[in-house]
mmCIF file of C-alpha atoms (C1' of nucleotides) in Angstrom:
data_model
loop_
_atom_site.group_PDB
_atom_site.id
_atom_site.type_symbol
_atom_site.label_atom_id
_atom_site.label_comp_id
_atom_site.label_asym_id
_atom_site.label_seq_id
_atom_site.Cartn_x
_atom_site.Cartn_y
_atom_site.Cartn_z
ATOM 1 C CA MET A 1 147.303 90.738 -21.549
ATOM 2 C CA LYS A 2 146.103 91.448 -25.007
ATOM 3 C CA CYS A 3 143.225 88.980 -25.095
ATOM 4 C CA SER A 4 143.659 87.982 -28.713
ATOM 5 C CA THR A 5 140.736 85.972 -29.992
ATOM 6 C CA HIS A 6 142.892 83.059 -30.959
ATOM 7 C CA LEU A 7 146.163 81.704 -29.686
ATOM 8 C CA GLU A 8 148.119 78.818 -31.088
ATOM 9 C CA ASP A 9 151.078 79.324 -28.806
ATOM 10 C CA SER A 10 150.561 76.904 -25.937
ATOM 11 C CA GLU A 11 152.858 78.954 -23.746
ATOM 12 C CA GLN A 12 150.260 81.651 -23.623
ATOM 13 C CA VAL A 13 147.537 79.382 -22.243
ATOM 14 C CA ASP A 14 148.020 80.940 -18.843
ATOM 15 C CA SER A 15 147.429 84.348 -20.334
ATOM 16 C CA LEU A 16 144.341 83.030 -22.065
ATOM 17 C CA ARG A 17 143.034 81.695 -18.768
ATOM 18 C CA ASP A 18 143.586 85.028 -17.178
ATOM 19 C CA CYS A 19 141.934 86.572 -20.184
ATOM 20 C CA ALA A 20 138.806 84.461 -19.833
ATOM 21 C CA SER A 21 138.669 85.339 -16.160
ATOM 22 C CA ARG A 22 139.011 88.952 -17.051
ATOM 23 C CA GLN A 23 136.119 88.794 -19.470
ATOM 24 C CA VAL A 24 133.946 87.043 -16.941
ATOM 25 C CA LEU A 25 134.886 89.549 -14.285
ATOM 26 C CA ASP A 26 134.097 92.352 -16.667
ATOM 27 C CA ARG A 27 130.634 90.871 -16.898
ATOM 28 C CA ILE A 28 129.871 89.939 -13.286
ATOM 29 C CA GLY A 29 132.268 92.317 -11.597
ATOM 30 C CA ASP A 30 130.037 95.302 -12.089
ATOM 31 C CA ALA A 31 127.697 96.574 -9.467
ATOM 32 C CA TRP A 32 124.431 94.950 -10.490
ATOM 33 C CA SER A 33 124.959 91.759 -12.489
ATOM 34 C CA VAL A 34 125.411 89.500 -9.498
ATOM 35 C CA LEU A 35 122.436 91.074 -7.759
ATOM 36 C CA ILE A 36 120.248 90.496 -10.790
ATOM 37 C CA VAL A 37 121.357 86.892 -11.147
ATOM 38 C CA THR A 38 120.657 86.392 -7.454
ATOM 39 C CA GLN A 39 117.182 87.837 -7.757
ATOM 40 C CA LEU A 40 116.375 85.796 -10.860
ATOM 41 C CA ARG A 41 117.356 82.486 -9.289
ATOM 42 C CA ALA A 42 113.931 82.204 -7.708
ATOM 43 C CA GLY A 43 112.260 82.606 -11.087
ATOM 44 C CA PRO A 44 111.471 85.127 -13.798
ATOM 45 C CA LEU A 45 110.811 88.712 -12.848
ATOM 46 C CA ARG A 46 109.596 91.726 -14.739
ATOM 47 C CA PHE A 47 111.420 94.990 -15.033
ATOM 48 C CA THR A 48 109.724 96.891 -12.230
ATOM 49 C CA GLU A 49 109.837 93.901 -9.897
ATOM 50 C CA LEU A 50 113.582 93.752 -10.340
ATOM 51 C CA ALA A 51 113.861 97.468 -9.810
ATOM 52 C CA ARG A 52 111.885 97.267 -6.580
ATOM 53 C CA LYS A 53 113.905 94.367 -5.200
ATOM 54 C CA MET A 54 117.177 96.124 -5.895
ATOM 55 C CA ASP A 55 116.985 99.335 -4.003
ATOM 56 C CA GLY A 56 119.126 102.060 -5.453
ATOM 57 C CA VAL A 57 119.333 100.924 -9.050
ATOM 58 C CA THR A 58 118.311 103.438 -11.694
ATOM 59 C CA PRO A 59 116.243 102.342 -14.706
ATOM 60 C CA LYS A 60 119.170 103.220 -16.900
ATOM 61 C CA MET A 61 121.596 100.930 -15.135
ATOM 62 C CA LEU A 62 119.035 98.182 -14.851
ATOM 63 C CA THR A 63 118.363 98.296 -18.565
ATOM 64 C CA GLN A 64 122.038 98.530 -19.370
ATOM 65 C CA THR A 65 122.998 95.606 -17.159
ATOM 66 C CA LEU A 66 120.120 93.458 -18.383
ATOM 67 C CA ARG A 67 121.093 94.134 -21.990
ATOM 68 C CA GLY A 68 124.626 93.058 -21.231
ATOM 69 C CA LEU A 69 123.462 89.879 -19.579
ATOM 70 C CA GLU A 70 121.105 89.205 -22.467
ATOM 71 C CA ARG A 71 123.842 89.816 -25.000
ATOM 72 C CA ASP A 72 126.075 87.321 -23.258
ATOM 73 C CA GLY A 73 123.334 84.719 -23.204
ATOM 74 C CA LEU A 74 122.827 84.732 -19.445
ATOM 75 C CA VAL A 75 119.251 85.996 -19.351
ATOM 76 C CA THR A 76 116.322 86.008 -21.751
ATOM 77 C CA ARG A 77 114.098 88.990 -22.349
ATOM 78 C CA THR A 78 110.502 88.198 -23.185
ATOM 79 C CA VAL A 79 108.149 90.913 -24.333
ATOM 80 C CA HIS A 80 104.458 90.196 -23.871
ATOM 81 C CA ALA A 81 102.287 92.046 -26.359
ATOM 82 C CA VAL A 82 99.765 93.281 -23.865
ATOM 83 C CA VAL A 83 98.745 96.611 -22.460
ATOM 84 C CA PRO A 84 100.270 97.705 -20.264
ATOM 85 C CA PRO A 85 103.494 96.207 -21.650
ATOM 86 C CA ARG A 86 105.003 93.354 -19.699
ATOM 87 C CA VAL A 87 108.601 92.225 -20.009
ATOM 88 C CA ASP A 88 109.926 89.192 -18.194
ATOM 89 C CA TYR A 89 113.562 88.457 -17.527
ATOM 90 C CA GLU A 90 114.683 84.934 -16.813
ATOM 91 C CA LEU A 91 117.949 83.096 -16.364
ATOM 92 C CA THR A 92 119.085 80.911 -19.241
ATOM 93 C CA PRO A 93 120.736 77.543 -18.541
ATOM 94 C CA LEU A 94 124.029 79.338 -19.083
ATOM 95 C CA GLY A 95 123.005 81.965 -16.573
ATOM 96 C CA ARG A 96 121.967 79.298 -14.142
ATOM 97 C CA SER A 97 125.365 77.670 -14.498
ATOM 98 C CA LEU A 98 126.758 80.857 -13.008
ATOM 99 C CA GLU A 99 125.101 80.062 -9.715
ATOM 100 C CA GLY A 100 128.085 78.056 -8.563
ATOM 101 C CA VAL A 101 130.330 81.056 -9.013
ATOM 102 C CA VAL A 102 127.847 83.323 -7.288
ATOM 103 C CA ASP A 103 127.575 80.878 -4.425
ATOM 104 C CA ALA A 104 131.342 80.673 -4.104
ATOM 105 C CA ILE A 105 131.598 84.440 -3.926
ATOM 106 C CA THR A 106 128.719 84.751 -1.498
ATOM 107 C CA ALA A 107 130.051 81.979 0.716
ATOM 108 C CA TRP A 108 133.521 83.491 0.863
ATOM 109 C CA ALA A 109 132.063 86.919 1.450
ATOM 110 C CA ASP A 110 129.878 85.731 4.304
ATOM 111 C CA SER A 111 132.635 83.861 6.087
ATOM 112 C CA HIS A 112 135.484 86.303 5.539
ATOM 113 C CA ILE A 113 133.971 89.747 5.281
ATOM 114 C CA GLY A 114 134.565 90.168 9.002
ATOM 115 C CA ASP A 115 138.276 89.497 8.583
ATOM 116 C CA VAL A 116 138.451 91.907 5.686
ATOM 117 C CA LEU A 117 136.669 94.631 7.614
ATOM 118 C CA ALA A 118 138.921 94.066 10.618
ATOM 119 C CA ALA A 119 142.056 94.244 8.484
ATOM 120 C CA ARG A 120 140.750 97.366 6.845
ATOM 121 C CA GLY A 121 140.069 99.045 10.169
ATOM 122 C CA SER A 122 143.483 98.079 11.481
ATOM 123 C CA TYR A 123 145.195 99.351 8.356
ATOM 124 C CA ASP A 124 143.330 102.638 8.447
ATOM 125 C CA SER A 125 143.987 103.275 12.126
ATOM 126 C CA LYS A 126 147.697 102.650 11.648
ATOM 127 C CA ALA A 127 147.741 104.954 8.661
ATOM 128 C CA SER A 128 146.033 107.737 10.575
ATOM 129 C CA THR A 129 148.346 107.475 13.604
ATOM 130 C CA ALA A 130 151.330 107.492 11.291
ATOM 131 C CA LYS A 131 149.993 110.609 9.664
ATOM 132 C CA ASN A 132 149.380 112.314 13.023
ATOM 133 C CA ARG A 133 152.996 111.631 13.921
ATOM 134 C CA SER A 134 154.342 113.652 11.071
ATOM 135 C CA MET B 1 121.123 98.259 -0.529
ATOM 136 C CA LYS B 2 122.468 100.623 2.027
ATOM 137 C CA CYS B 3 125.146 98.389 3.504
ATOM 138 C CA SER B 4 124.780 99.547 7.074
ATOM 139 C CA THR B 5 127.563 98.286 9.273
ATOM 140 C CA HIS B 6 125.200 96.585 11.664
ATOM 141 C CA LEU B 7 121.766 95.054 11.236
ATOM 142 C CA GLU B 8 119.617 93.542 13.911
ATOM 143 C CA ASP B 9 116.642 93.028 11.628
ATOM 144 C CA SER B 10 116.872 89.423 10.479
ATOM 145 C CA GLU B 11 114.683 90.191 7.483
ATOM 146 C CA GLN B 12 117.512 92.168 6.013
ATOM 147 C CA VAL B 13 119.946 89.273 6.100
ATOM 148 C CA ASP B 14 119.475 88.818 2.388
ATOM 149 C CA SER B 15 120.437 92.403 1.830
ATOM 150 C CA LEU B 16 123.450 91.914 4.029
ATOM 151 C CA ARG B 17 124.479 88.880 1.999
ATOM 152 C CA ASP B 18 124.192 90.875 -1.141
ATOM 153 C CA CYS B 19 126.092 93.620 0.552
ATOM 154 C CA ALA B 20 128.957 91.333 1.522
ATOM 155 C CA SER B 21 129.053 90.041 -2.033
ATOM 156 C CA ARG B 22 129.137 93.567 -3.287
ATOM 157 C CA GLN B 23 132.051 94.470 -1.078
ATOM 158 C CA VAL B 24 133.954 91.397 -2.179
ATOM 159 C CA LEU B 25 133.193 92.127 -5.805
ATOM 160 C CA ASP B 26 134.339 95.673 -5.340
ATOM 161 C CA ARG B 27 137.648 94.226 -4.243
ATOM 162 C CA ILE B 28 138.203 91.386 -6.715
ATOM 163 C CA GLY B 29 135.976 92.671 -9.500
ATOM 164 C CA ASP B 30 138.504 95.199 -10.682
ATOM 165 C CA ALA B 31 140.861 94.559 -13.513
ATOM 166 C CA TRP B 32 143.972 93.492 -11.636
ATOM 167 C CA SER B 33 143.222 91.990 -8.236
ATOM 168 C CA VAL B 34 142.473 88.504 -9.490
ATOM 169 C CA LEU B 35 145.538 88.581 -11.715
ATOM 170 C CA ILE B 36 147.741 89.556 -8.797
ATOM 171 C CA VAL B 37 146.304 86.869 -6.556
ATOM 172 C CA THR B 38 146.849 84.346 -9.335
ATOM 173 C CA GLN B 39 150.461 85.385 -9.765
ATOM 174 C CA LEU B 40 151.149 85.313 -6.025
ATOM 175 C CA ARG B 41 149.803 81.795 -5.563
ATOM 176 C CA ALA B 42 153.147 80.357 -6.609
ATOM 177 C CA GLY B 43 154.959 82.390 -3.972
ATOM 178 C CA PRO B 44 156.048 85.908 -3.045
ATOM 179 C CA LEU B 45 157.042 88.291 -5.787
ATOM 180 C CA ARG B 46 158.575 91.716 -5.827
ATOM 181 C CA PHE B 47 157.091 94.757 -7.469
ATOM 182 C CA THR B 48 158.864 94.621 -10.806
ATOM 183 C CA GLU B 49 158.425 90.867 -11.063
ATOM 184 C CA LEU B 50 154.696 91.334 -10.745
ATOM 185 C CA ALA B 51 154.757 94.148 -13.261
ATOM 186 C CA ARG B 52 156.619 92.014 -15.761
ATOM 187 C CA LYS B 53 154.309 89.051 -15.344
ATOM 188 C CA MET B 54 151.242 91.173 -15.870
ATOM 189 C CA ASP B 55 151.748 92.773 -19.202
ATOM 190 C CA GLY B 56 149.896 96.037 -19.568
ATOM 191 C CA VAL B 57 149.634 97.090 -15.968
ATOM 192 C CA THR B 58 150.938 100.543 -15.133
ATOM 193 C CA PRO B 59 152.941 101.163 -11.962
ATOM 194 C CA LYS B 60 150.141 103.359 -10.759
ATOM 195 C CA MET B 61 147.497 100.666 -11.007
ATOM 196 C CA LEU B 62 149.813 98.023 -9.616
ATOM 197 C CA THR B 63 150.547 100.133 -6.569
ATOM 198 C CA GLN B 64 146.929 101.087 -6.139
ATOM 199 C CA THR B 65 145.672 97.534 -6.380
ATOM 200 C CA LEU B 66 148.371 96.143 -4.111
ATOM 201 C CA ARG B 67 147.570 98.793 -1.501
ATOM 202 C CA GLY B 68 143.929 97.818 -1.615
ATOM 203 C CA LEU B 69 144.740 94.137 -1.229
ATOM 204 C CA GLU B 70 147.106 94.937 1.616
ATOM 205 C CA ARG B 71 144.509 97.087 3.334
ATOM 206 C CA ASP B 72 141.989 94.271 3.177
ATOM 207 C CA GLY B 73 144.464 91.812 4.646
ATOM 208 C CA LEU B 74 144.863 89.727 1.503
ATOM 209 C CA VAL B 75 148.542 90.382 0.855
ATOM 210 C CA THR B 76 151.508 91.448 2.931
ATOM 211 C CA ARG B 77 154.011 94.045 1.878
ATOM 212 C CA THR B 78 157.548 93.501 3.143
ATOM 213 C CA VAL B 79 160.174 96.180 2.688
ATOM 214 C CA HIS B 80 163.785 95.015 2.833
ATOM 215 C CA ALA B 81 166.191 97.735 3.940
ATOM 216 C CA VAL B 82 168.765 97.114 1.256
ATOM 217 C CA VAL B 83 170.096 98.907 -1.776
ATOM 218 C CA PRO B 84 168.614 98.704 -4.260
ATOM 219 C CA PRO B 85 165.266 98.631 -2.412
ATOM 220 C CA ARG B 86 163.427 95.354 -2.438
ATOM 221 C CA VAL B 87 159.744 94.908 -1.643
ATOM 222 C CA ASP B 88 158.090 91.523 -1.536
ATOM 223 C CA TYR B 89 154.388 90.895 -1.831
ATOM 224 C CA GLU B 90 152.921 87.684 -0.517
ATOM 225 C CA LEU B 91 149.482 86.221 -0.007
ATOM 226 C CA THR B 92 148.216 86.073 3.562
ATOM 227 C CA PRO B 93 146.216 83.059 4.759
ATOM 228 C CA LEU B 94 143.133 85.174 4.123
ATOM 229 C CA GLY B 95 144.336 85.883 0.616
ATOM 230 C CA ARG B 96 145.037 82.223 0.076
ATOM 231 C CA SER B 97 141.501 81.403 1.178
ATOM 232 C CA LEU B 98 140.379 83.363 -1.863
ATOM 233 C CA GLU B 99 141.850 80.747 -4.138
ATOM 234 C CA GLY B 100 138.642 78.767 -4.117
ATOM 235 C CA VAL B 101 136.739 81.744 -5.435
ATOM 236 C CA VAL B 102 139.377 82.462 -8.030
ATOM 237 C CA ASP B 103 139.325 78.840 -9.115
ATOM 238 C CA ALA B 104 135.534 78.883 -9.395
ATOM 239 C CA ILE B 105 135.659 81.969 -11.572
ATOM 240 C CA THR B 106 138.488 80.620 -13.707
ATOM 241 C CA ALA B 107 136.813 77.252 -14.111
ATOM 242 C CA TRP B 108 133.504 78.789 -15.139
ATOM 243 C CA ALA B 109 135.281 81.168 -17.465
ATOM 244 C CA ASP B 110 137.248 78.412 -19.156
ATOM 245 C CA SER B 111 134.264 76.167 -19.695
ATOM 246 C CA HIS B 112 131.700 78.780 -20.659
ATOM 247 C CA ILE B 113 133.564 81.620 -22.285
ATOM 248 C CA GLY B 114 132.900 79.997 -25.641
ATOM 249 C CA ASP B 115 129.156 80.047 -25.040
ATOM 250 C CA VAL B 116 129.297 83.652 -23.932
ATOM 251 C CA LEU B 117 131.292 84.681 -26.977
ATOM 252 C CA ALA B 118 128.912 82.779 -29.255
ATOM 253 C CA ALA B 119 125.870 84.403 -27.670
ATOM 254 C CA ARG B 120 127.523 87.774 -27.982
ATOM 255 C CA GLY B 121 128.277 87.263 -31.643
ATOM 256 C CA SER B 122 124.763 86.074 -32.335
ATOM 257 C CA TYR B 123 123.254 89.010 -30.485
ATOM 258 C CA ASP B 124 125.441 91.500 -32.300
ATOM 259 C CA SER B 125 124.772 90.075 -35.743
ATOM 260 C CA LYS B 126 121.034 90.179 -35.133
ATOM 261 C CA ALA B 127 121.290 93.730 -33.922
ATOM 262 C CA SER B 128 123.240 94.815 -36.984
ATOM 263 C CA THR B 129 120.876 93.121 -39.451
ATOM 264 C CA ALA B 130 117.944 94.701 -37.664
ATOM 265 C CA LYS B 131 119.640 98.035 -38.018
ATOM 266 C CA ASN B 132 120.365 97.491 -41.712
ATOM 267 C CA ARG B 133 116.708 96.722 -42.257
ATOM 268 C CA SER B 134 115.574 100.112 -41.112
ATOM 269 C "C1'" DC C 1 104.795 100.014 -18.092
ATOM 270 C "C1'" DC C 2 109.175 99.790 -20.171
ATOM 271 C "C1'" DG C 3 112.247 101.726 -21.711
ATOM 272 C "C1'" DC C 4 115.558 105.227 -24.784
ATOM 273 C "C1'" DA C 5 117.965 109.896 -25.494
ATOM 274 C "C1'" DT C 6 120.463 113.474 -23.782
ATOM 275 C "C1'" DC C 7 123.146 116.119 -20.748
ATOM 276 C "C1'" DC C 8 126.555 116.451 -17.334
ATOM 277 C "C1'" DG C 9 129.397 115.822 -13.257
ATOM 278 C "C1'" DA C 10 132.324 112.299 -10.975
ATOM 279 C "C1'" DT C 11 135.532 108.839 -11.332
ATOM 280 C "C1'" DG C 12 138.991 105.633 -13.346
ATOM 281 C "C1'" DG C 13 142.845 104.783 -15.368
ATOM 282 C "C1'" DG C 14 146.667 105.561 -19.047
ATOM 283 C "C1'" DA C 15 151.014 108.242 -20.244
ATOM 284 C "C1'" DT C 16 154.638 110.573 -18.692
ATOM 285 C "C1'" DA C 17 157.970 112.537 -15.703
ATOM 286 C "C1'" DC C 18 160.104 112.766 -11.373
ATOM 287 C "C1'" DT C 19 161.979 111.189 -6.295
ATOM 288 C "C1'" DG C 20 164.096 108.445 -2.111
ATOM 289 C "C1'" DC D 1 164.143 99.563 -7.542
ATOM 290 C "C1'" DA D 2 159.817 101.043 -6.067
ATOM 291 C "C1'" DG D 3 157.041 103.916 -6.195
ATOM 292 C "C1'" DT D 4 154.721 109.194 -6.374
ATOM 293 C "C1'" DA D 5 152.798 113.291 -8.906
ATOM 294 C "C1'" DT D 6 150.552 115.383 -12.570
ATOM 295 C "C1'" DC D 7 147.863 115.776 -16.586
ATOM 296 C "C1'" DC D 8 144.260 114.336 -19.335
ATOM 297 C "C1'" DC D 9 140.792 111.802 -21.595
ATOM 298 C "C1'" DA D 10 137.378 108.067 -21.701
ATOM 299 C "C1'" DT D 11 133.954 105.900 -19.443
ATOM 300 C "C1'" DC D 12 130.436 105.455 -15.775
ATOM 301 C "C1'" DG D 13 126.525 106.539 -13.907
ATOM 302 C "C1'" DG D 14 122.821 109.858 -12.050
ATOM 303 C "C1'" DA D 15 118.953 113.072 -13.417
ATOM 304 C "C1'" DT D 16 115.646 114.382 -16.428
ATOM 305 C "C1'" DG D 17 112.465 114.247 -20.149
ATOM 306 C "C1'" DC D 18 110.220 111.863 -23.980
ATOM 307 C "C1'" DG D 19 108.249 107.794 -26.858
ATOM 308 C "C1'" DG D 20 105.775 103.221 -27.884
#
DNA sequence: CCGCATCCGATGGGATACTG
DNA sequence: CAGTATCCCATCGGATGCGG
C-alpha cells in the first residue's frame, strides 16, 4: 500500500482506490475534522466560536486541524484587519461536498451505534468471565 | 463532548450525534479497518490471506484491528480445530451494513482526491515562496 | 482575539523474535 | 499457521507562556 503518486498499471487500481480512501480517512478520521465540518455547515464561524461549540478542543488542536483542512482546500480562512482581530472559517464548495460522507457516517452511527455498543458489552463480559475461569 | 452513556436532555442530542460519529470514526478512522472491511466484502478470508492482500500491515496491527472489529460485532472470527490452524474472518450483517459508508468514502475519495491534492500543492508552494521571501 | 513556540508525557505502531 | 511479547522510536496531543 505504497500510495505512489502515479500508477500506470491498471491492476493496481484497487490499491489506488484504497489509497485514496486512506488519504481521505487520514484527513477526516482524526478527532476534530468531522466536528468542525459539522459546525461549519450552518455558516462561517470565527475561531473562538468554533472553540466554544466544540467542548474539549484545545486551541492548538483547533488551529492544527483548521490548517489541515485549509491546506486540503476544504475550508477558507479569512483574516479581517480589525482590532480586535477577527478570523472567519468557512466551508469551500469542496468542503461542502464532504457533507454527503459526513451524513453517511452520522446516519450509520445513529442507527447502528446501539448494536456496536451491545456487541462490545457482550464481547467484554465474555472476555472477563473467561479470564475469571483461569 | 463528554459522551455520557445516557442523556435525557434533548438539547444535547446534537452532541450525542457527534458523539456517535466520533465513536464510529474511532473505529473505522484508523489505518486498517476500512481496508479489512473492503477485503472481506468478497467473502471470508483467513489471517495470512488478509495479510498478503494488505501489503504493509504487520501481524500485530492486523490482529489488533481484527480484534477491535470483532469486539464491535463487525466481523466474526472462526477457529477451525485442524492442523495447521485455520482461522477465518468474515463480515457480520452489521459489518456488511457498513458498506454504504465505505462506498461513500471511497466514492468521495475517488472523485475529489485530485482537488485535495491540487489544493495541497498550491498551499505548500505558497507557503514555501512566502518563506523564501523572508 | 488569534494564534505560535516550546516542553513533555502518553500513545501508536513498526521490527523482530518467539510460542501453541 | 496464527498469533503473542518485547523493544523502541515517532508522533500526538495537553499545558503553558509569549507575540501581533
